[in-house]
JSON list of C-alpha atoms in Angstrom, two decimals:
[
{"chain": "A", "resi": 1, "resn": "UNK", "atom": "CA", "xyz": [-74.28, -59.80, 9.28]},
{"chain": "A", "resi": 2, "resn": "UNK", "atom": "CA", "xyz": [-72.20, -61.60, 11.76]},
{"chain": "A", "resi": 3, "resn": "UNK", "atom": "CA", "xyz": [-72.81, -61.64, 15.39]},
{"chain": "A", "resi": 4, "resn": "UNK", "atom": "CA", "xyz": [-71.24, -63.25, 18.62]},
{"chain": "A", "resi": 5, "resn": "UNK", "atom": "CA", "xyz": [-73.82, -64.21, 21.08]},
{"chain": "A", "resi": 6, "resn": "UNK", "atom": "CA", "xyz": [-72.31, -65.05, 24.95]},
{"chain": "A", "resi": 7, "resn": "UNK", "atom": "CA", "xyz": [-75.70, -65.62, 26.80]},
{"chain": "A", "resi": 8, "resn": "UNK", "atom": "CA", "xyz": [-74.08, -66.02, 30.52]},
{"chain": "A", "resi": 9, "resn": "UNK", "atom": "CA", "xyz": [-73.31, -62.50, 31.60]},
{"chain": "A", "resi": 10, "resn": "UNK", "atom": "CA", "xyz": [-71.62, -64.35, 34.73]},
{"chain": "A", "resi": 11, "resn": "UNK", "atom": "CA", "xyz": [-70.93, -68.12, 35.98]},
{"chain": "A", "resi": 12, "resn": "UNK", "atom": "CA", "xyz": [-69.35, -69.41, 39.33]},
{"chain": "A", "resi": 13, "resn": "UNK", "atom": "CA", "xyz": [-67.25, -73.24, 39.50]},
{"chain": "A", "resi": 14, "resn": "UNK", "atom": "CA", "xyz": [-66.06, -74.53, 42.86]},
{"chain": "A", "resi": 15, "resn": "UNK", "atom": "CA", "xyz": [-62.17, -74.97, 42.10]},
{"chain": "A", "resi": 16, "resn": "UNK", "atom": "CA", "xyz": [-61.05, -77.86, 40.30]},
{"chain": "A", "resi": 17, "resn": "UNK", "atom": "CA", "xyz": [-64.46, -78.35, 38.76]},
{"chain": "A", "resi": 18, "resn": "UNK", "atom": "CA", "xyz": [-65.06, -78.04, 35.05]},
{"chain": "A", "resi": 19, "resn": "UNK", "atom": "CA", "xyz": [-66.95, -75.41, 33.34]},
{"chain": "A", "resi": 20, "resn": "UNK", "atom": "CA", "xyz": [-68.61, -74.29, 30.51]},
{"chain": "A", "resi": 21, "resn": "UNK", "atom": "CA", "xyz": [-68.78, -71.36, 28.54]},
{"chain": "A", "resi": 22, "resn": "UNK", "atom": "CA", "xyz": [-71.49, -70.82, 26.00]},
{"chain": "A", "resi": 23, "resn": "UNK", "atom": "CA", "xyz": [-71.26, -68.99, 22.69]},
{"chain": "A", "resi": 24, "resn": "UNK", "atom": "CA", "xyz": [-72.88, -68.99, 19.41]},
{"chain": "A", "resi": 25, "resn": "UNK", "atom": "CA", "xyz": [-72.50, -67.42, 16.36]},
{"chain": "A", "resi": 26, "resn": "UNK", "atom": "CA", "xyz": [-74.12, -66.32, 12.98]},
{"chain": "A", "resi": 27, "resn": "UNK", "atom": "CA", "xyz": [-72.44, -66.04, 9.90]},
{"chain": "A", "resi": 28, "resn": "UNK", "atom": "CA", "xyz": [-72.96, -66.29, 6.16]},
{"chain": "A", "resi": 29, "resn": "UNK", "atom": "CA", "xyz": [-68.82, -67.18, 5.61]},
{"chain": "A", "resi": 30, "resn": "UNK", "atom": "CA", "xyz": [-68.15, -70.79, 4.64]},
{"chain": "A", "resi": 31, "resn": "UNK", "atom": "CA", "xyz": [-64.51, -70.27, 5.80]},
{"chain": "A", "resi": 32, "resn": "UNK", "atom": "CA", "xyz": [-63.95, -68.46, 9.47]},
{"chain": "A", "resi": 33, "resn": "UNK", "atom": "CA", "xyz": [-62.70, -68.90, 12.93]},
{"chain": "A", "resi": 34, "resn": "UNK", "atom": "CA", "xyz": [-63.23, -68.87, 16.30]},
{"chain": "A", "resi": 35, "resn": "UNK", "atom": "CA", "xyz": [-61.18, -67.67, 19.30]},
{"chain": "A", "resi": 36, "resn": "UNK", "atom": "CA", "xyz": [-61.75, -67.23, 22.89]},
{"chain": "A", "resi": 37, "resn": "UNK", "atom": "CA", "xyz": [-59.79, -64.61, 24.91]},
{"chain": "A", "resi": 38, "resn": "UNK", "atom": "CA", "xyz": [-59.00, -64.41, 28.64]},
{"chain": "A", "resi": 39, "resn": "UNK", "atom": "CA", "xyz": [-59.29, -61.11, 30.25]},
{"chain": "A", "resi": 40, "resn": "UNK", "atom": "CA", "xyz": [-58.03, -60.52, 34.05]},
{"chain": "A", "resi": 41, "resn": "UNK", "atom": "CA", "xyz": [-58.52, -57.99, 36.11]},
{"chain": "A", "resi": 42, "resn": "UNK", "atom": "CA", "xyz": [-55.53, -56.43, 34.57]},
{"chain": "A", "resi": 43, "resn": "UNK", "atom": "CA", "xyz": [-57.11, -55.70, 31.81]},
{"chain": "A", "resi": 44, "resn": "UNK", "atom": "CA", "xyz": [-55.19, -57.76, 28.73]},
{"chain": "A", "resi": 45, "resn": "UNK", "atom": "CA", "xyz": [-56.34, -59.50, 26.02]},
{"chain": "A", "resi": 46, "resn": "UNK", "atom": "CA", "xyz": [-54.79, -63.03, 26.56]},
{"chain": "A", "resi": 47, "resn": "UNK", "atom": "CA", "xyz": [-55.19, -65.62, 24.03]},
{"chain": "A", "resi": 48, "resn": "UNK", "atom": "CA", "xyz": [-56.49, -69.15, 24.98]},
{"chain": "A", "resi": 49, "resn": "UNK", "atom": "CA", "xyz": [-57.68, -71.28, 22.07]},
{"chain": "A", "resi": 50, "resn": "UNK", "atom": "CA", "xyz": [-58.61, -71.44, 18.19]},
{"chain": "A", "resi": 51, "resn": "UNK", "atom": "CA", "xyz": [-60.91, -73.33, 16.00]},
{"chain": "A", "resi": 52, "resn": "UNK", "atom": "CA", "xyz": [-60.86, -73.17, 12.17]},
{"chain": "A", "resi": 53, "resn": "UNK", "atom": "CA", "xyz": [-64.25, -73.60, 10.54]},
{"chain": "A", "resi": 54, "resn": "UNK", "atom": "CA", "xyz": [-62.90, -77.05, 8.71]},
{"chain": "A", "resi": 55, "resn": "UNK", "atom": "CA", "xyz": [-60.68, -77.82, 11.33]},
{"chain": "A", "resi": 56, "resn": "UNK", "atom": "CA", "xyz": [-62.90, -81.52, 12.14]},
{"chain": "A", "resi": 57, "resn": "UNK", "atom": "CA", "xyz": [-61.65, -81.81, 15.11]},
{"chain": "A", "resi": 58, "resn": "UNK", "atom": "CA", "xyz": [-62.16, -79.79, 18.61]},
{"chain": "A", "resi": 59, "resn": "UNK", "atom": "CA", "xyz": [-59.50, -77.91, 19.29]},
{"chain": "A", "resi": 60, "resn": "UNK", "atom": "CA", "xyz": [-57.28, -78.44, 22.32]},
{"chain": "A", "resi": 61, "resn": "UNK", "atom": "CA", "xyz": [-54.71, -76.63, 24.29]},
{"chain": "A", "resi": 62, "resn": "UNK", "atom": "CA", "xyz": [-54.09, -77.70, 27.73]},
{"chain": "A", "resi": 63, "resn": "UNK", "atom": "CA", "xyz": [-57.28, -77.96, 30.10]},
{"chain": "A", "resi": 64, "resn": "UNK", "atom": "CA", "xyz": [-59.07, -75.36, 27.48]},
{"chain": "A", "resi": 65, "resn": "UNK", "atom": "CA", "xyz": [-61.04, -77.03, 24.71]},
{"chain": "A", "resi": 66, "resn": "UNK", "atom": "CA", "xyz": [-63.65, -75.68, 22.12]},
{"chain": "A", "resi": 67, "resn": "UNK", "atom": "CA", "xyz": [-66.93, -77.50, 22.21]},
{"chain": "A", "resi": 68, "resn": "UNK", "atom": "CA", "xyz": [-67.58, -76.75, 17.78]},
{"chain": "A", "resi": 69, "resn": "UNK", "atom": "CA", "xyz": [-70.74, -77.80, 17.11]},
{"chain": "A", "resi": 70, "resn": "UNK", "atom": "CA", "xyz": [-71.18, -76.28, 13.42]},
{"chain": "A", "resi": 71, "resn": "UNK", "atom": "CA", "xyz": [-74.37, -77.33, 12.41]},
{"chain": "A", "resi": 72, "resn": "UNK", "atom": "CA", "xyz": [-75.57, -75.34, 15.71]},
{"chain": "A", "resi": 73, "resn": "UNK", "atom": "CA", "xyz": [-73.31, -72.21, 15.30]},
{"chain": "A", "resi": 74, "resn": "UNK", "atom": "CA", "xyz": [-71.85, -72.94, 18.98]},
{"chain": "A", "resi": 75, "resn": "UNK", "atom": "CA", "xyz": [-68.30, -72.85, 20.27]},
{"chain": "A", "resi": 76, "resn": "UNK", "atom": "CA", "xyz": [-68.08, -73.08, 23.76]},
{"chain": "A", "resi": 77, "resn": "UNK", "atom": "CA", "xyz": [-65.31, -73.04, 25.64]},
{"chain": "A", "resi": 78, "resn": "UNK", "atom": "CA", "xyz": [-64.76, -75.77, 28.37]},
{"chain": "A", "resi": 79, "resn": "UNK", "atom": "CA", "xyz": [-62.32, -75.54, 30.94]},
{"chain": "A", "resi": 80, "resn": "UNK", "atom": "CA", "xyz": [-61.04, -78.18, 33.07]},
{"chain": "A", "resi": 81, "resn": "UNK", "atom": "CA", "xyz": [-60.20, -78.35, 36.96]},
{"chain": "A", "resi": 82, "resn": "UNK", "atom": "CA", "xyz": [-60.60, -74.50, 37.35]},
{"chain": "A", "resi": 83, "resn": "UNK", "atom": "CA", "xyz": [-58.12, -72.59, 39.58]},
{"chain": "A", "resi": 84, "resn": "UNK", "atom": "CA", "xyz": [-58.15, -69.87, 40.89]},
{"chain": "A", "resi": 85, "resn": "UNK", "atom": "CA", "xyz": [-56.26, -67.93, 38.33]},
{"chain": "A", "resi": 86, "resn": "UNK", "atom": "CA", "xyz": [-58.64, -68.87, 35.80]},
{"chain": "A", "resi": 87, "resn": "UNK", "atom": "CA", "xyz": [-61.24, -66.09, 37.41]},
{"chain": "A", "resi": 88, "resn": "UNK", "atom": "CA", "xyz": [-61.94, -63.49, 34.71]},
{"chain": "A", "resi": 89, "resn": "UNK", "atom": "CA", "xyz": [-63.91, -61.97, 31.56]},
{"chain": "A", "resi": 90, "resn": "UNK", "atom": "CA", "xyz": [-63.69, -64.48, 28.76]},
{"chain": "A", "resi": 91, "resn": "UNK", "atom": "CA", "xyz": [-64.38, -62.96, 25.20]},
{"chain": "A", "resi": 92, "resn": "UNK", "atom": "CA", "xyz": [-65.47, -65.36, 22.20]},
{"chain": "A", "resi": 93, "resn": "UNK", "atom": "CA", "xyz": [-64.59, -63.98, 18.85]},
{"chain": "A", "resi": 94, "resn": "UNK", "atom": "CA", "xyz": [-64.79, -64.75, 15.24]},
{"chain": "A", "resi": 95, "resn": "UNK", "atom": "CA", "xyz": [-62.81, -63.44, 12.08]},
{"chain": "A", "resi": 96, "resn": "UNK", "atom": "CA", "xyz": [-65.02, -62.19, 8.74]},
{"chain": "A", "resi": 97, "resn": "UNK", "atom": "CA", "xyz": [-64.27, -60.82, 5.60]},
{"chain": "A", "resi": 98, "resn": "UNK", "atom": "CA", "xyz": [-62.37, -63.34, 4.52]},
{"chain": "A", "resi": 99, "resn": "UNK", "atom": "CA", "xyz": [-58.68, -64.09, 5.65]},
{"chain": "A", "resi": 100, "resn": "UNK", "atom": "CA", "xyz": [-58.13, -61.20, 7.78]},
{"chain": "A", "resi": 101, "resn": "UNK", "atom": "CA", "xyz": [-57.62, -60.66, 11.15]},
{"chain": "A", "resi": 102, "resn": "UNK", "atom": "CA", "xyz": [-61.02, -58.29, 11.68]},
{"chain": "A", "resi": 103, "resn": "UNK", "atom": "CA", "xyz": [-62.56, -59.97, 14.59]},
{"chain": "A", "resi": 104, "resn": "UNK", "atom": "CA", "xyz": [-66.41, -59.11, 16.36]},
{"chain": "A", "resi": 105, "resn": "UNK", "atom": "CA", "xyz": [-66.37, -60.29, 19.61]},
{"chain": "A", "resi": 106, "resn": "UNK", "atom": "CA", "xyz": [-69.56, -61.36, 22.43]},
{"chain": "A", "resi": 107, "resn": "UNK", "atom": "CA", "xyz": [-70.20, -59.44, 25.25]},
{"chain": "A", "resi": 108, "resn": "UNK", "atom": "CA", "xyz": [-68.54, -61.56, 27.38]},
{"chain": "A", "resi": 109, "resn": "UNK", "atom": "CA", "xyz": [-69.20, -63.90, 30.37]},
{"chain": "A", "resi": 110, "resn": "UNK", "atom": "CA", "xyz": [-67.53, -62.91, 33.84]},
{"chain": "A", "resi": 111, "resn": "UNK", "atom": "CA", "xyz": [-66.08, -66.68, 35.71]},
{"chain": "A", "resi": 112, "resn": "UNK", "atom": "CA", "xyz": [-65.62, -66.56, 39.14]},
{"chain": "A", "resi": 113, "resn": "UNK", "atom": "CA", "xyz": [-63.98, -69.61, 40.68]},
{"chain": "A", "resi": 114, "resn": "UNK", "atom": "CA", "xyz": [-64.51, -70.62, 44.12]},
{"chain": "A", "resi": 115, "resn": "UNK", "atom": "CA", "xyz": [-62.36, -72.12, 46.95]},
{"chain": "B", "resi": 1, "resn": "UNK", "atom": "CA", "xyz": [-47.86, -60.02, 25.00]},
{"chain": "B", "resi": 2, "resn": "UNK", "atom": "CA", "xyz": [-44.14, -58.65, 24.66]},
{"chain": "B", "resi": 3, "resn": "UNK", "atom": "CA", "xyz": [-44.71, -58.85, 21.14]},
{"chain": "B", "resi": 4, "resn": "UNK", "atom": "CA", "xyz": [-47.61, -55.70, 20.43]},
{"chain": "B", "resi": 5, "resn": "UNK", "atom": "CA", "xyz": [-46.39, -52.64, 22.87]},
{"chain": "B", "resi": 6, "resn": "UNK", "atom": "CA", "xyz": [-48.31, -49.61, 22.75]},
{"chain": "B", "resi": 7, "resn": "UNK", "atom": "CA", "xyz": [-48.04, -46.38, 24.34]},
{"chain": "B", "resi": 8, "resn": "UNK", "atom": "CA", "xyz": [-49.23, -44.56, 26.66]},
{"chain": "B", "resi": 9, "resn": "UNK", "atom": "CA", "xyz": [-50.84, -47.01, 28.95]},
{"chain": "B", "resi": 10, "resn": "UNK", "atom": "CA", "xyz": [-53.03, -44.32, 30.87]},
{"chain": "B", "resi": 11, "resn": "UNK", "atom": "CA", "xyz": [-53.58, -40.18, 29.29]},
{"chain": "B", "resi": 12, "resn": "UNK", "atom": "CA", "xyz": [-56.84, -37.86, 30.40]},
{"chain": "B", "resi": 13, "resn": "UNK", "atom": "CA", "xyz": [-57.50, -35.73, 27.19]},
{"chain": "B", "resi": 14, "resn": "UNK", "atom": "CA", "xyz": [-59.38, -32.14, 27.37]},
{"chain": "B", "resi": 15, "resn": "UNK", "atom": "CA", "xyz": [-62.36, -31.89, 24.66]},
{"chain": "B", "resi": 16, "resn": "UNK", "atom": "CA", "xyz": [-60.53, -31.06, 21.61]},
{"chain": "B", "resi": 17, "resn": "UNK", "atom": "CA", "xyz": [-57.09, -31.93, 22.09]},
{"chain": "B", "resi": 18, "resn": "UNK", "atom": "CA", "xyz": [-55.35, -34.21, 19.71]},
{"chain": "B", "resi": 19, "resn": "UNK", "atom": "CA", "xyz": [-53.51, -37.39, 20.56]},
{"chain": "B", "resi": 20, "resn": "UNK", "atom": "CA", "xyz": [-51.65, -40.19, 19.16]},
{"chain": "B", "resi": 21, "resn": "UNK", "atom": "CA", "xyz": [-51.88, -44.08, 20.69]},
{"chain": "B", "resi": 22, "resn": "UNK", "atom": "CA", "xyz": [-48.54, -45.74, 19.53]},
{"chain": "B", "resi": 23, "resn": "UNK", "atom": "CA", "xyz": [-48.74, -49.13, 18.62]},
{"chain": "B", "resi": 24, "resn": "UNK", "atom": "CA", "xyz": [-45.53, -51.66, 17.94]},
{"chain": "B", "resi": 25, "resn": "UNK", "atom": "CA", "xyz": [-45.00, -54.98, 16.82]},
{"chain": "B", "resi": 26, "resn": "UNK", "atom": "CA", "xyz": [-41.82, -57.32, 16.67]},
{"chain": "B", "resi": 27, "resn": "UNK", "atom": "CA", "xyz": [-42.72, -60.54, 15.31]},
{"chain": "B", "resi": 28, "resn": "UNK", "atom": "CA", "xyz": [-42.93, -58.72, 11.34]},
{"chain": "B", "resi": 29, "resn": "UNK", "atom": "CA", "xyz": [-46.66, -59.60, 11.46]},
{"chain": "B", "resi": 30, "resn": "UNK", "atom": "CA", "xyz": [-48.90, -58.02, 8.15]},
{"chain": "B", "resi": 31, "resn": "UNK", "atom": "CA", "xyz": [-52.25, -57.31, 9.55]},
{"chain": "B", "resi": 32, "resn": "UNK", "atom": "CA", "xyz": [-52.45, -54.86, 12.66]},
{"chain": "B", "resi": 33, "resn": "UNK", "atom": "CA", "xyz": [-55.65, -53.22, 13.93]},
{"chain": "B", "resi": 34, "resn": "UNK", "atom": "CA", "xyz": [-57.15, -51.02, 16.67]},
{"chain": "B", "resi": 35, "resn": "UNK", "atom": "CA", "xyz": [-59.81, -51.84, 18.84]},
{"chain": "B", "resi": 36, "resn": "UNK", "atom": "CA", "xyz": [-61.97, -50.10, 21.82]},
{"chain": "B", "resi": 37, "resn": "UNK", "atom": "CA", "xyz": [-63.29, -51.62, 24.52]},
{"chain": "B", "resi": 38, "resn": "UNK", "atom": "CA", "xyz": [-66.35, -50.13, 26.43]},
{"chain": "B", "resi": 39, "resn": "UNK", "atom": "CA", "xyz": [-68.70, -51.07, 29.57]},
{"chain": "B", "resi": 40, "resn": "UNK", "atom": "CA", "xyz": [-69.83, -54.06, 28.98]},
{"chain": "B", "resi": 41, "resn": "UNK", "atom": "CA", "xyz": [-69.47, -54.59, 25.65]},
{"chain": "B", "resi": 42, "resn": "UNK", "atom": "CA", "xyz": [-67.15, -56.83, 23.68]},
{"chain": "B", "resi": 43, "resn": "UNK", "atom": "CA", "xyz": [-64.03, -55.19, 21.75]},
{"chain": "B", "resi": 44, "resn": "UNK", "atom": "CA", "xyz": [-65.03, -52.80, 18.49]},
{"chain": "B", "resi": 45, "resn": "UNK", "atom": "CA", "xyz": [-63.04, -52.87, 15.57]},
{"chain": "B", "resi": 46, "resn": "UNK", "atom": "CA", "xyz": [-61.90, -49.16, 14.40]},
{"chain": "B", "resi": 47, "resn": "UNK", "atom": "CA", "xyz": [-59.36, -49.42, 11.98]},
{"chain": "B", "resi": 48, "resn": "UNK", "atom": "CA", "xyz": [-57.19, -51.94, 10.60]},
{"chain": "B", "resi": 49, "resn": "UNK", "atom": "CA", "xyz": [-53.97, -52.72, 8.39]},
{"chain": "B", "resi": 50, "resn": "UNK", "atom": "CA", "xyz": [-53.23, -55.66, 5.95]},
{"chain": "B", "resi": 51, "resn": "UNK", "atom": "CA", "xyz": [-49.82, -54.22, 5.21]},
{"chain": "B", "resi": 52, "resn": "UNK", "atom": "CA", "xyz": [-48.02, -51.12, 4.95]},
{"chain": "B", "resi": 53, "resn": "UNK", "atom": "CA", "xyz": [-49.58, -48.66, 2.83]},
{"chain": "B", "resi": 54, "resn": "UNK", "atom": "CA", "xyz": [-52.82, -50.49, 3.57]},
{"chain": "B", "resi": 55, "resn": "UNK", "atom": "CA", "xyz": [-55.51, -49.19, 5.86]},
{"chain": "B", "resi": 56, "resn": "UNK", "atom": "CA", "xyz": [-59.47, -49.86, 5.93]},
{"chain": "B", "resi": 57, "resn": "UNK", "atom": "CA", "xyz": [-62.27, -48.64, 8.35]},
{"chain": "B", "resi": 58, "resn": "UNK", "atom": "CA", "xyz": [-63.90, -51.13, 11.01]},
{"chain": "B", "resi": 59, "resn": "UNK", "atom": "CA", "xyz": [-67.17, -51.11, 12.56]},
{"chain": "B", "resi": 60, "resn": "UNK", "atom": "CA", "xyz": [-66.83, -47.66, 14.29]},
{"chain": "B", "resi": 61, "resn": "UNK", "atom": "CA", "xyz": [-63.61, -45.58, 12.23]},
{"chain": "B", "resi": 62, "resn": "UNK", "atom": "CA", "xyz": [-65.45, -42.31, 12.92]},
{"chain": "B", "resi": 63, "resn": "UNK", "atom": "CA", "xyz": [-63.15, -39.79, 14.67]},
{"chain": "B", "resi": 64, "resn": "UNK", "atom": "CA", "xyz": [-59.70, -41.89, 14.60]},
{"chain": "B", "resi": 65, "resn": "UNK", "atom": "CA", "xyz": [-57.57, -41.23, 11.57]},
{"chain": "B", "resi": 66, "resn": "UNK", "atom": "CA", "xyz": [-54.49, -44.31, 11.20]},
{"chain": "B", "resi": 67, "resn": "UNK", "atom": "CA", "xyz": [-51.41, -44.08, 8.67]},
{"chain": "B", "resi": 68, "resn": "UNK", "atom": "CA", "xyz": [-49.30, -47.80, 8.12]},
{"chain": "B", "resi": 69, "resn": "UNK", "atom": "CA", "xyz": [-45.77, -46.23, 7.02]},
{"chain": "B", "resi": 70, "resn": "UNK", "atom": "CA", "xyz": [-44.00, -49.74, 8.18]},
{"chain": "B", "resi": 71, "resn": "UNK", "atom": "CA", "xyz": [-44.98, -53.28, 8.85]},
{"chain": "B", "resi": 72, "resn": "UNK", "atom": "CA", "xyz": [-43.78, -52.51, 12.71]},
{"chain": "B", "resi": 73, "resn": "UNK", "atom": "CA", "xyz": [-46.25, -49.25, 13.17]},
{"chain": "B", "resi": 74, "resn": "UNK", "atom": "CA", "xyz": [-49.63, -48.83, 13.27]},
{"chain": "B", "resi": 75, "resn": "UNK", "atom": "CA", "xyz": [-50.38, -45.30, 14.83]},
{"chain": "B", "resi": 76, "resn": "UNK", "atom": "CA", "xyz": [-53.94, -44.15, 16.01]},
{"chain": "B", "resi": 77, "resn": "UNK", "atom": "CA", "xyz": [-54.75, -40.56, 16.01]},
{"chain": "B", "resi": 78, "resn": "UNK", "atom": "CA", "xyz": [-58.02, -38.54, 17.68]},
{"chain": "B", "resi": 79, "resn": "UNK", "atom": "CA", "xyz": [-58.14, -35.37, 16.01]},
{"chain": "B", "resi": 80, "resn": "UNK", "atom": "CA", "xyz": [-60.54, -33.82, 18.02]},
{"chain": "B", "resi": 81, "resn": "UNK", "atom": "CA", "xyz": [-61.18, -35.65, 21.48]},
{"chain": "B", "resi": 82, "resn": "UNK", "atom": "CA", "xyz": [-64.56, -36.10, 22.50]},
{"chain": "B", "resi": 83, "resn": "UNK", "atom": "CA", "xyz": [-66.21, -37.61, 25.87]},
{"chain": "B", "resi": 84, "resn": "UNK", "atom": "CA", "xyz": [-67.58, -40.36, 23.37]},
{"chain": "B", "resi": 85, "resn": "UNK", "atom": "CA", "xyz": [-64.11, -41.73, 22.75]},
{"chain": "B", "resi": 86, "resn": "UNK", "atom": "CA", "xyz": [-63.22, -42.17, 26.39]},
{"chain": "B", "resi": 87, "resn": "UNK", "atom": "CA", "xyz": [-62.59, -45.96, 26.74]},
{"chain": "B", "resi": 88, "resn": "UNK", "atom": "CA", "xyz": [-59.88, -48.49, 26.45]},
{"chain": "B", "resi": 89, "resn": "UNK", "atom": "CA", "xyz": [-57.88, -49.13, 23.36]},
{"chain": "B", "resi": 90, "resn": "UNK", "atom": "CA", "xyz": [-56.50, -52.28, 22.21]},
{"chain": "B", "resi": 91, "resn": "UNK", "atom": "CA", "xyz": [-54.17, -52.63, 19.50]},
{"chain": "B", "resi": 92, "resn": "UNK", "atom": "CA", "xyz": [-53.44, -55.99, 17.88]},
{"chain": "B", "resi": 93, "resn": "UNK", "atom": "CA", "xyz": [-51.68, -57.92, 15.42]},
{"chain": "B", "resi": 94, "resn": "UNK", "atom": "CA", "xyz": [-50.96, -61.50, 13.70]},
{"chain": "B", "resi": 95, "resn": "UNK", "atom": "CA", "xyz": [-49.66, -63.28, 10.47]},
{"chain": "B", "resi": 96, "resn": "UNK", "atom": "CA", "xyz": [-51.92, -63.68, 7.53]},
{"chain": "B", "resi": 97, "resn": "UNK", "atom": "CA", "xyz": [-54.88, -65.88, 8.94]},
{"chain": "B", "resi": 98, "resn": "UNK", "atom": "CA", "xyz": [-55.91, -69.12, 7.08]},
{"chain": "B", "resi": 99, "resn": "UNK", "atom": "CA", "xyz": [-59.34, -68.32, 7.48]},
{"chain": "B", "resi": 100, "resn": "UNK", "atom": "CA", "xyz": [-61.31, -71.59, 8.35]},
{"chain": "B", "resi": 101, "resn": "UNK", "atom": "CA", "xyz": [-57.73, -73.68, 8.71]},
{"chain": "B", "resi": 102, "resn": "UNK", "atom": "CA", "xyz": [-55.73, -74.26, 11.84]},
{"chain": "B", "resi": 103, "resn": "UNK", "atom": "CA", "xyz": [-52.78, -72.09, 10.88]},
{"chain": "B", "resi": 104, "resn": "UNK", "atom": "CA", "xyz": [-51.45, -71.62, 14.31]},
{"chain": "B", "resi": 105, "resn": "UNK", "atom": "CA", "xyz": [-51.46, -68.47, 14.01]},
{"chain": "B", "resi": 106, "resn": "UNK", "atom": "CA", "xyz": [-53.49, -66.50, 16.60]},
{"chain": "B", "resi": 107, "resn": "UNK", "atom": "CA", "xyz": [-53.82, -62.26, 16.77]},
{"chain": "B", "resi": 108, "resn": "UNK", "atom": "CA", "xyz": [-51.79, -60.99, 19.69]},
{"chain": "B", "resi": 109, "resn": "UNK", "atom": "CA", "xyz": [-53.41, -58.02, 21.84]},
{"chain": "B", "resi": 110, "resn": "UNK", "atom": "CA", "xyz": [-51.05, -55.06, 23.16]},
{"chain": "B", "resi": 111, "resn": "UNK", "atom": "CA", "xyz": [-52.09, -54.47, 27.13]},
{"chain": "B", "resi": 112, "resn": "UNK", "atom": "CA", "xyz": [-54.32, -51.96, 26.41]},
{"chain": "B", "resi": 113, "resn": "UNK", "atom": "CA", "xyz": [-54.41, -47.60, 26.76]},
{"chain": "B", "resi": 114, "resn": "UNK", "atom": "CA", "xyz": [-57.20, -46.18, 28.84]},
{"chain": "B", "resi": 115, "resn": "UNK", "atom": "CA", "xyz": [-57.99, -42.89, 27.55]},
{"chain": "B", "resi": 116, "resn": "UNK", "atom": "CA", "xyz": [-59.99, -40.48, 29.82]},
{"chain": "B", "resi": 117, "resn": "UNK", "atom": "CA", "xyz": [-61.70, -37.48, 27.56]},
{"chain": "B", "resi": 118, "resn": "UNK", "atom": "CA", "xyz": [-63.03, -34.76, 29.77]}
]
């Protein structure tokens, strides 16, 4: 069965420090992927970053990248010179079944940046 | 997310009532699905949609009947409320996914409906 592990039920990062997210993973698919969501206070679901299981390289989209280590099952999330904005629930995620969009998400870890 | 629009955002529900969550999507995307979202605990997939015409149960379908009459729509009824089903509903939607590739496709969330059963 597949499962989403987030181990870090909250983190703090001084502002414009980097941090890291952890997640892992377990999954009999060959072919999958991996998202992380953003999720303010608001209450959306806000999309941040994707990584394909045979994409080789980490994926990268502006000061979020995913840490893929696939031999470990991890896929953390690393983000770059925090702000202020960037405190929130983040989700990790991962599509099964095949190509669909039927995602099981982590618990989630709650980031609180500091001034 | 101007793209997935659902409707209402907020509705308190007595035991028993029915309901309907409208969900909407612009961007002629196949696969839709429905998702709650309870204290702390990641999102739960209820239902979902490959197509019109197409629907299949998630992890926890019980309770919540969905119909897929057109690639835009992708309704969620409760039939019979229940305290158990108060929580916050997400509906989504994307393209076909190249599972394993980097399409760039992603799956767009709607903003969410909280649902209050009492």
């Amino acid at each position: 069965a597949q499962k989403i592990t987030q181990t870090q039920p909250g983190m703090f990062v001084q502002e414009k420090e980097a941090v890291t997210l952890d997640c892992t993973y377990d999954t009999s698919d060959q072919s999958y992927g991996l998202f992380w969501y953003k999720q303010p206070s608001s209450g959306e679901m806000i999309f941040l970053i994707y990584q394909g299981s045979y994409d080789e390289q980490n994926a990268t989209e502006g000061r979020y990248s995913l840490n893929f280590q696939k031999a470990r099952k991890s896929a953390n999330l690393v983000i770059s010179a925090s702000q202020l904005g960037d405190s929130a629930m983040y989700f990790c995620a991962m599509n099964y079944g095949g190509a669909t969009n039927k995602l099981i998400f982590g618990t989630g870890t709650l980031l609180a940046v500091q001034p | 997310n101007a793209g997935v629009t659902q409707t209402p955002k907020f509705q308190v529900l007595k035991t028993g009532q029915s309901m309907t969550l409208q969900c909407a999507q612009d961007m002629n995307h196949e696969y839709m699905s429905w998702y709650r979202q309870d204290p702390g605990m990641g999102l739960r997939l209820i239902h979902y949609s490959v197509g019109a015409g197409i629907t299949d149960q998630g992890e926890v379908p019980n309770g919540y009947n969905v119909s897929r009459s057109t690639t835009e729509d992708f309704p969620l009824r409760l039939l019979s409320a229940a305290p158990s089903q108060t929580s916050v509903y997400f509906c989504a939607s994307s393209y076909s996914i190249l599972t394993g590739m980097h399409s760039g496709n992603t799956i767009y969330f709607g903003e969410g409906s909280w649902l209050t059963v009492v």
